[in-house]
C-alpha cells in the first residue's frame, strides 16, 4: 500500500541520515610530509629529450585545516599550504659525447578541497576522499646543463622564471609563476596517523611560449604521511 511505501521511504531516509549522524563532524587538522613523483604531459610525444624538463621527483611539507560545512554531516572544506621542492636529472651519451641536464624548482601550493570524512570504530579509523583545486605559486628554479666531449667540458645554467633580459633566463620559454590544477585523492586516518595518496593535474601549460610542441602540463602525484588532530 501507499502507506507502507511511504513508511519504507521514511525508514530508508532516516537510516541514511543516522549513518552520518553517528560520525563526528568536528573540524580537524593535519601536518604531513610527502613524496611527489612528477610527470610532464607533452602535446608532442616526440619532443627531444633535452627539452623534456627533468622534473621527475619532489618532496613536500605541509599543513591542512578542515572546516565542517553541514551540521551532523561529515562534509568539509579543506584548505592549507605546503612547500614543494621538485628535482630531477637526465643524461644522454653517444660516441664520446655526454650531455646532462639537472633541474630544480621551489613551489608553494594552496589546496582547496571538498572532503567527506567517513569515520568508523568510534572515530579510530576514517577514510577521507577529496576533490578540489590546487593553486601553485612557483617561486624559483633553474636548469643546469653539462656537456662533455673528448675530455673537454662546459656547463651553463638557465633560470626558469627570470625576465628575458637576463643572460641566464629562459626567455620566450620562461615558466609561469602561477598555476591552477585539479586536485583529487583519498586518505586513511588510524587514530592520529594519516596516510594518503593524491594527484594534481594542471589546467594550463607550464611555460609561457606559444609552441605547443615544446610545452606540456605538469602532473604531480603525492604519497603522504602525517599526523591528524
PDB file of C-alpha atoms in Angstrom:
ATOM      1  CA  UNK A   1       0.000   0.000   0.000  1.00  0.00           C
ATOM      2  CA  UNK A   2       0.988   3.666  -0.330  1.00  0.00           C
ATOM      3  CA  UNK A   3       1.244   3.944   3.462  1.00  0.00           C
ATOM      4  CA  UNK A   4       3.692   1.049   3.610  1.00  0.00           C
ATOM      5  CA  UNK A   5       5.744   2.536   0.749  1.00  0.00           C
ATOM      6  CA  UNK A   6       5.910   5.910   2.471  1.00  0.00           C
ATOM      7  CA  UNK A   7       6.935   4.208   5.701  1.00  0.00           C
ATOM      8  CA  UNK A   8       9.711   2.305   3.913  1.00  0.00           C
ATOM      9  CA  UNK A   9      10.962   5.520   2.230  1.00  0.00           C
ATOM     10  CA  UNK A  10      10.991   7.348   5.551  1.00  0.00           C
ATOM     11  CA  UNK A  11      12.880   4.466   7.186  1.00  0.00           C
ATOM     12  CA  UNK A  12      15.469   4.441   4.389  1.00  0.00           C
ATOM     13  CA  UNK A  13      15.965   8.229   4.610  1.00  0.00           C
ATOM     14  CA  UNK A  14      16.288   8.048   8.384  1.00  0.00           C
ATOM     15  CA  UNK A  15      18.789   5.202   8.076  1.00  0.00           C
ATOM     16  CA  UNK A  16      20.933   7.259   5.678  1.00  0.00           C
ATOM     17  CA  UNK A  17      20.696  10.278   7.965  1.00  0.00           C
ATOM     18  CA  UNK A  18      21.559   8.199  11.039  1.00  0.00           C
ATOM     19  CA  UNK A  19      24.596   6.784   9.218  1.00  0.00           C
ATOM     20  CA  UNK A  20      26.146  10.265   9.034  1.00  0.00           C
ATOM     21  CA  UNK A  21      24.883  11.434  12.432  1.00  0.00           C
ATOM     22  CA  UNK A  22      26.915   8.709  14.119  1.00  0.00           C
ATOM     23  CA  UNK A  23      30.077  10.211  12.648  1.00  0.00           C
ATOM     24  CA  UNK A  24      31.875  13.136  14.290  1.00  0.00           C
ATOM     25  CA  UNK A  25      31.668  16.383  12.309  1.00  0.00           C
ATOM     26  CA  UNK A  26      34.155  18.497  14.252  1.00  0.00           C
ATOM     27  CA  UNK A  27      36.976  20.313  12.461  1.00  0.00           C
ATOM     28  CA  UNK A  28      40.325  18.577  12.014  1.00  0.00           C
ATOM     29  CA  UNK A  29      43.940  19.468  11.215  1.00  0.00           C
ATOM     30  CA  UNK A  30      46.885  17.695   9.642  1.00  0.00           C
ATOM     31  CA  UNK A  31      50.648  18.104   9.394  1.00  0.00           C
ATOM     32  CA  UNK A  32      52.211  15.978   6.666  1.00  0.00           C
ATOM     33  CA  UNK A  33      55.263  15.205   4.564  1.00  0.00           C
ATOM     34  CA  UNK A  34      55.085  13.755   1.084  1.00  0.00           C
ATOM     35  CA  UNK A  35      56.974  12.266  -1.846  1.00  0.00           C
ATOM     36  CA  UNK A  36      55.967  13.584  -5.271  1.00  0.00           C
ATOM     37  CA  UNK A  37      56.528  11.508  -8.425  1.00  0.00           C
ATOM     38  CA  UNK A  38      56.167  14.121 -11.170  1.00  0.00           C
ATOM     39  CA  UNK A  39      55.461  13.900 -14.889  1.00  0.00           C
ATOM     40  CA  UNK A  40      55.047  16.480 -17.635  1.00  0.00           C
ATOM     41  CA  UNK A  41      52.312  15.611 -20.138  1.00  0.00           C
ATOM     42  CA  UNK A  42      53.547  16.725 -23.560  1.00  0.00           C
ATOM     43  CA  UNK A  43      51.440  17.789 -26.518  1.00  0.00           C
ATOM     44  CA  UNK A  44      54.014  16.120 -28.774  1.00  0.00           C
ATOM     45  CA  UNK A  45      55.379  12.701 -27.785  1.00  0.00           C
ATOM     46  CA  UNK A  46      58.480  13.263 -29.972  1.00  0.00           C
ATOM     47  CA  UNK A  47      59.883  16.214 -28.016  1.00  0.00           C
ATOM     48  CA  UNK A  48      63.682  15.985 -27.850  1.00  0.00           C
ATOM     49  CA  UNK A  49      64.939  14.558 -24.558  1.00  0.00           C
ATOM     50  CA  UNK A  50      66.888  17.712 -23.598  1.00  0.00           C
ATOM     51  CA  UNK A  51      63.668  19.743 -23.930  1.00  0.00           C
ATOM     52  CA  UNK A  52      61.567  17.438 -21.773  1.00  0.00           C
ATOM     53  CA  UNK A  53      62.500  19.037 -18.437  1.00  0.00           C
ATOM     54  CA  UNK A  54      63.921  16.638 -15.843  1.00  0.00           C
ATOM     55  CA  UNK A  55      61.416  17.223 -13.025  1.00  0.00           C
ATOM     56  CA  UNK A  56      60.665  13.628 -12.018  1.00  0.00           C
ATOM     57  CA  UNK A  57      60.608  13.780  -8.218  1.00  0.00           C
ATOM     58  CA  UNK A  58      59.655  16.062  -5.385  1.00  0.00           C
ATOM     59  CA  UNK A  59      59.252  16.339  -1.626  1.00  0.00           C
ATOM     60  CA  UNK A  60      56.530  18.203   0.264  1.00  0.00           C
ATOM     61  CA  UNK A  61      55.988  19.577   3.772  1.00  0.00           C
ATOM     62  CA  UNK A  62      52.570  20.996   4.582  1.00  0.00           C
ATOM     63  CA  UNK A  63      49.657  21.810   6.888  1.00  0.00           C
ATOM     64  CA  UNK A  64      45.916  21.447   6.268  1.00  0.00           C
ATOM     65  CA  UNK A  65      42.797  22.525   8.168  1.00  0.00           C
ATOM     66  CA  UNK A  66      39.272  21.230   7.530  1.00  0.00           C
ATOM     67  CA  UNK A  67      36.116  23.162   8.461  1.00  0.00           C
ATOM     68  CA  UNK A  68      32.784  21.363   8.729  1.00  0.00           C
ATOM     69  CA  UNK A  69      30.203  22.705   6.254  1.00  0.00           C
ATOM     70  CA  UNK A  70      26.982  20.925   7.289  1.00  0.00           C
ATOM     71  CA  UNK A  71      25.966  20.182  10.870  1.00  0.00           C
ATOM     72  CA  UNK A  72      25.746  16.438  11.614  1.00  0.00           C
ATOM     73  CA  UNK A  73      27.205  15.623   8.180  1.00  0.00           C
ATOM     74  CA  UNK A  74      30.985  14.954   7.821  1.00  0.00           C
ATOM     75  CA  UNK A  75      31.335  17.235   4.781  1.00  0.00           C
ATOM     76  CA  UNK A  76      34.321  19.573   4.961  1.00  0.00           C
ATOM     77  CA  UNK A  77      36.122  22.387   3.245  1.00  0.00           C
ATOM     78  CA  UNK A  78      39.851  21.577   3.366  1.00  0.00           C
ATOM     79  CA  UNK A  79      42.455  24.301   2.882  1.00  0.00           C
ATOM     80  CA  UNK A  80      46.080  24.808   3.789  1.00  0.00           C
ATOM     81  CA  UNK A  81      49.526  25.270   2.292  1.00  0.00           C
ATOM     82  CA  UNK A  82      52.591  23.213   1.505  1.00  0.00           C
ATOM     83  CA  UNK A  83      56.124  23.778   0.292  1.00  0.00           C
ATOM     84  CA  UNK A  84      57.305  21.546  -2.566  1.00  0.00           C
ATOM     85  CA  UNK A  85      60.831  21.019  -3.881  1.00  0.00           C
ATOM     86  CA  UNK A  86      60.876  19.408  -7.348  1.00  0.00           C
ATOM     87  CA  UNK A  87      64.053  17.986  -8.874  1.00  0.00           C
ATOM     88  CA  UNK A  88      65.422  15.561 -11.434  1.00  0.00           C
ATOM     89  CA  UNK A  89      68.213  14.643 -13.838  1.00  0.00           C
ATOM     90  CA  UNK A  90      68.504  13.364 -17.423  1.00  0.00           C
ATOM     91  CA  UNK A  91      71.577  12.140 -19.346  1.00  0.00           C
ATOM     92  CA  UNK A  92      72.366  11.307 -22.956  1.00  0.00           C
ATOM     93  CA  UNK A  93      75.675   9.984 -24.303  1.00  0.00           C
ATOM     94  CA  UNK A  94      76.953   8.844 -27.697  1.00  0.00           C
ATOM     95  CA  UNK A  95      80.427   8.448 -29.279  1.00  0.00           C
ATOM     96  CA  UNK A  96      82.319  10.273 -26.539  1.00  0.00           C
ATOM     97  CA  UNK A  97      79.699  12.997 -26.236  1.00  0.00           C
ATOM     98  CA  UNK A  98      77.738  13.285 -22.992  1.00  0.00           C
ATOM     99  CA  UNK A  99      75.075  15.824 -22.098  1.00  0.00           C
ATOM    100  CA  UNK A 100      73.437  16.117 -18.661  1.00  0.00           C
ATOM    101  CA  UNK A 101      70.565  18.354 -17.611  1.00  0.00           C
ATOM    102  CA  UNK A 102      69.585  18.823 -13.957  1.00  0.00           C
ATOM    103  CA  UNK A 103      66.553  20.744 -12.753  1.00  0.00           C
ATOM    104  CA  UNK A 104      65.158  22.061  -9.503  1.00  0.00           C
ATOM    105  CA  UNK A 105      62.091  24.137  -8.679  1.00  0.00           C
ATOM    106  CA  UNK A 106      60.627  25.570  -5.464  1.00  0.00           C
ATOM    107  CA  UNK A 107      56.848  25.997  -5.197  1.00  0.00           C
ATOM    108  CA  UNK A 108      54.157  26.901  -2.676  1.00  0.00           C
ATOM    109  CA  UNK A 109      50.830  25.077  -3.071  1.00  0.00           C
ATOM    110  CA  UNK A 110      47.440  26.030  -1.643  1.00  0.00           C
ATOM    111  CA  UNK A 111      44.884  23.183  -1.888  1.00  0.00           C
ATOM    112  CA  UNK A 112      41.167  23.981  -1.548  1.00  0.00           C
ATOM    113  CA  UNK A 113      39.027  20.815  -1.444  1.00  0.00           C
ATOM    114  CA  UNK A 114      35.650  19.402  -0.623  1.00  0.00           C
ATOM    115  CA  UNK A 115      36.128  16.294   1.524  1.00  0.00           C
ATOM    116  CA  UNK A 116      33.849  13.648   3.021  1.00  0.00           C
ATOM    117  CA  UNK A 117      35.264  12.156   6.218  1.00  0.00           C
ATOM    118  CA  UNK A 118      33.789   8.689   6.794  1.00  0.00           C
ATOM    119  CA  UNK A 119      34.730   7.511  10.279  1.00  0.00           C
ATOM    120  CA  UNK A 120      34.305   4.089  11.880  1.00  0.00           C
ATOM    121  CA  UNK A 121      35.067   2.224  15.095  1.00  0.00           C
ATOM    122  CA  UNK A 122      34.370   5.203  17.372  1.00  0.00           C
ATOM    123  CA  UNK A 123      36.387   7.511  15.116  1.00  0.00           C
ATOM    124  CA  UNK A 124      39.553   5.413  15.398  1.00  0.00           C
ATOM    125  CA  UNK A 125      39.521   4.862  11.631  1.00  0.00           C
ATOM    126  CA  UNK A 126      38.494   7.372   8.963  1.00  0.00           C
ATOM    127  CA  UNK A 127      38.513   7.357   5.158  1.00  0.00           C
ATOM    128  CA  UNK A 128      38.524  10.812   3.536  1.00  0.00           C
ATOM    129  CA  UNK A 129      38.158  11.235  -0.239  1.00  0.00           C
ATOM    130  CA  UNK A 130      38.615  14.778  -1.543  1.00  0.00           C
ATOM    131  CA  UNK A 131      38.176  16.782  -4.745  1.00  0.00           C
ATOM    132  CA  UNK A 132      39.085  20.400  -5.391  1.00  0.00           C
ATOM    133  CA  UNK A 133      41.598  22.874  -6.766  1.00  0.00           C
ATOM    134  CA  UNK A 134      45.324  23.296  -6.256  1.00  0.00           C
ATOM    135  CA  UNK A 135      46.786  26.811  -6.509  1.00  0.00           C
ATOM    136  CA  UNK A 136      50.552  26.727  -7.060  1.00  0.00           C
ATOM    137  CA  UNK A 137      52.996  29.626  -6.908  1.00  0.00           C
ATOM    138  CA  UNK A 138      56.362  28.750  -8.473  1.00  0.00           C
ATOM    139  CA  UNK A 139      58.954  30.728  -6.529  1.00  0.00           C
ATOM    140  CA  UNK A 140      62.313  29.842  -8.101  1.00  0.00           C
ATOM    141  CA  UNK A 141      64.096  27.234 -10.171  1.00  0.00           C
ATOM    142  CA  UNK A 142      66.739  26.532 -12.776  1.00  0.00           C
ATOM    143  CA  UNK A 143      68.033  24.087 -15.353  1.00  0.00           C
ATOM    144  CA  UNK A 144      71.749  23.269 -15.329  1.00  0.00           C
ATOM    145  CA  UNK A 145      73.358  21.814 -18.465  1.00  0.00           C
ATOM    146  CA  UNK A 146      76.707  19.999 -18.595  1.00  0.00           C
ATOM    147  CA  UNK A 147      78.372  18.900 -21.848  1.00  0.00           C
ATOM    148  CA  UNK A 148      81.464  16.681 -22.112  1.00  0.00           C
ATOM    149  CA  UNK A 149      83.238  15.881 -25.400  1.00  0.00           C
ATOM    150  CA  UNK A 150      86.752  14.492 -25.992  1.00  0.00           C
ATOM    151  CA  UNK A 151      87.875  15.392 -22.494  1.00  0.00           C
ATOM    152  CA  UNK A 152      86.560  18.946 -22.615  1.00  0.00           C
ATOM    153  CA  UNK A 153      83.553  20.077 -20.603  1.00  0.00           C
ATOM    154  CA  UNK A 154      81.241  23.047 -20.486  1.00  0.00           C
ATOM    155  CA  UNK A 155      78.317  23.941 -18.238  1.00  0.00           C
ATOM    156  CA  UNK A 156      75.696  26.688 -18.013  1.00  0.00           C
ATOM    157  CA  UNK A 157      72.526  27.428 -16.058  1.00  0.00           C
ATOM    158  CA  UNK A 158      69.161  28.747 -17.217  1.00  0.00           C
ATOM    159  CA  UNK A 159      66.877  30.404 -14.682  1.00  0.00           C
ATOM    160  CA  UNK A 160      63.265  29.318 -15.117  1.00  0.00           C
ATOM    161  CA  UNK A 161      61.452  32.480 -14.045  1.00  0.00           C
ATOM    162  CA  UNK A 162      63.695  35.496 -14.647  1.00  0.00           C
ATOM    163  CA  UNK A 163      62.879  38.117 -17.269  1.00  0.00           C
ATOM    164  CA  UNK A 164      64.138  37.692 -20.830  1.00  0.00           C
ATOM    165  CA  UNK A 165      66.727  40.484 -20.472  1.00  0.00           C
ATOM    166  CA  UNK A 166      68.721  38.233 -18.129  1.00  0.00           C
ATOM    167  CA  UNK A 167      71.509  36.328 -19.924  1.00  0.00           C
ATOM    168  CA  UNK A 168      70.686  33.205 -17.899  1.00  0.00           C
ATOM    169  CA  UNK A 169      66.898  33.396 -18.284  1.00  0.00           C
ATOM    170  CA  UNK A 170      64.706  31.093 -20.359  1.00  0.00           C
ATOM    171  CA  UNK A 171      63.441  33.999 -22.478  1.00  0.00           C
ATOM    172  CA  UNK A 172      60.390  33.011 -24.504  1.00  0.00           C
ATOM    173  CA  UNK A 173      60.284  29.685 -22.622  1.00  0.00           C
ATOM    174  CA  UNK A 174      60.129  31.193 -19.139  1.00  0.00           C
ATOM    175  CA  UNK A 175      57.927  29.216 -16.748  1.00  0.00           C
ATOM    176  CA  UNK A 176      54.656  30.578 -15.431  1.00  0.00           C
ATOM    177  CA  UNK A 177      54.713  31.712 -11.827  1.00  0.00           C
ATOM    178  CA  UNK A 178      51.097  30.762 -11.100  1.00  0.00           C
ATOM    179  CA  UNK A 179      49.259  27.549 -11.985  1.00  0.00           C
ATOM    180  CA  UNK A 180      45.807  26.142 -11.173  1.00  0.00           C
ATOM    181  CA  UNK A 181      45.061  22.427 -11.273  1.00  0.00           C
ATOM    182  CA  UNK A 182      42.523  19.763 -10.399  1.00  0.00           C
ATOM    183  CA  UNK A 183      43.248  18.104  -7.048  1.00  0.00           C
ATOM    184  CA  UNK A 184      41.844  14.687  -6.096  1.00  0.00           C
ATOM    185  CA  UNK A 185      42.755  11.880  -3.728  1.00  0.00           C
ATOM    186  CA  UNK A 186      41.907   9.861  -0.656  1.00  0.00           C
ATOM    187  CA  UNK A 187      43.381   9.473   2.815  1.00  0.00           C
ATOM    188  CA  UNK A 188      43.205   6.942   5.653  1.00  0.00           C
ATOM    189  CA  UNK A 189      43.460   8.002   9.289  1.00  0.00           C
ATOM    190  CA  UNK A 190      44.130   5.462  12.031  1.00  0.00           C
ATOM    191  CA  UNK A 191      43.956   7.159  15.436  1.00  0.00           C
ATOM    192  CA  UNK A 192      46.284  10.119  14.799  1.00  0.00           C
ATOM    193  CA  UNK A 193      48.302   8.550  11.982  1.00  0.00           C
ATOM    194  CA  UNK A 194      47.492   9.602   8.405  1.00  0.00           C
ATOM    195  CA  UNK A 195      48.463   8.073   5.060  1.00  0.00           C
ATOM    196  CA  UNK A 196      47.198   9.419   1.762  1.00  0.00           C
ATOM    197  CA  UNK A 197      47.552   9.497  -1.994  1.00  0.00           C
ATOM    198  CA  UNK A 198      46.598  12.389  -4.252  1.00  0.00           C
ATOM    199  CA  UNK A 199      47.079  13.705  -7.767  1.00  0.00           C
ATOM    200  CA  UNK A 200      47.179  17.219  -9.224  1.00  0.00           C
ATOM    201  CA  UNK A 201      46.884  17.860 -12.964  1.00  0.00           C
ATOM    202  CA  UNK A 202      47.359  21.432 -14.168  1.00  0.00           C
ATOM    203  CA  UNK A 203      44.828  23.127 -16.444  1.00  0.00           C
ATOM    204  CA  UNK A 204      47.398  25.285 -18.269  1.00  0.00           C
ATOM    205  CA  UNK A 205      50.852  24.938 -19.828  1.00  0.00           C
ATOM    206  CA  UNK A 206      53.837  25.208 -17.531  1.00  0.00           C
ATOM    207  CA  UNK A 207      55.626  27.788 -19.719  1.00  0.00           C
ATOM    208  CA  UNK A 208      54.599  30.987 -21.463  1.00  0.00           C
ATOM    209  CA  UNK A 209      55.608  30.188 -25.044  1.00  0.00           C
ATOM    210  CA  UNK A 210      53.097  29.507 -27.812  1.00  0.00           C
ATOM    211  CA  UNK A 211      54.900  26.424 -29.125  1.00  0.00           C
ATOM    212  CA  UNK A 212      52.664  23.505 -28.099  1.00  0.00           C
ATOM    213  CA  UNK A 213      55.269  21.048 -29.397  1.00  0.00           C
ATOM    214  CA  UNK A 214      57.591  22.095 -26.582  1.00  0.00           C
ATOM    215  CA  UNK A 215      55.407  22.903 -23.623  1.00  0.00           C
ATOM    216  CA  UNK A 216      53.462  20.396 -21.530  1.00  0.00           C
ATOM    217  CA  UNK A 217      51.306  20.388 -18.422  1.00  0.00           C
ATOM    218  CA  UNK A 218      52.526  19.300 -15.017  1.00  0.00           C
ATOM    219  CA  UNK A 219      51.049  16.265 -13.258  1.00  0.00           C
ATOM    220  CA  UNK A 220      52.072  15.645  -9.638  1.00  0.00           C
ATOM    221  CA  UNK A 221      51.308  12.578  -7.505  1.00  0.00           C
ATOM    222  CA  UNK A 222      51.599  12.913  -3.730  1.00  0.00           C
ATOM    223  CA  UNK A 223      52.219   9.999  -1.365  1.00  0.00           C
ATOM    224  CA  UNK A 224      51.907  11.467   2.104  1.00  0.00           C
ATOM    225  CA  UNK A 225      52.333  10.565   5.766  1.00  0.00           C
ATOM    226  CA  UNK A 226      51.125  12.778   8.556  1.00  0.00           C
ATOM    227  CA  UNK A 227      49.698  13.430  11.985  1.00  0.00           C
ATOM    228  CA  UNK A 228      45.991  14.292  12.266  1.00  0.00           C
ATOM    229  CA  UNK A 229      44.427  16.092  15.227  1.00  0.00           C
TER     230      UNK A 229
END
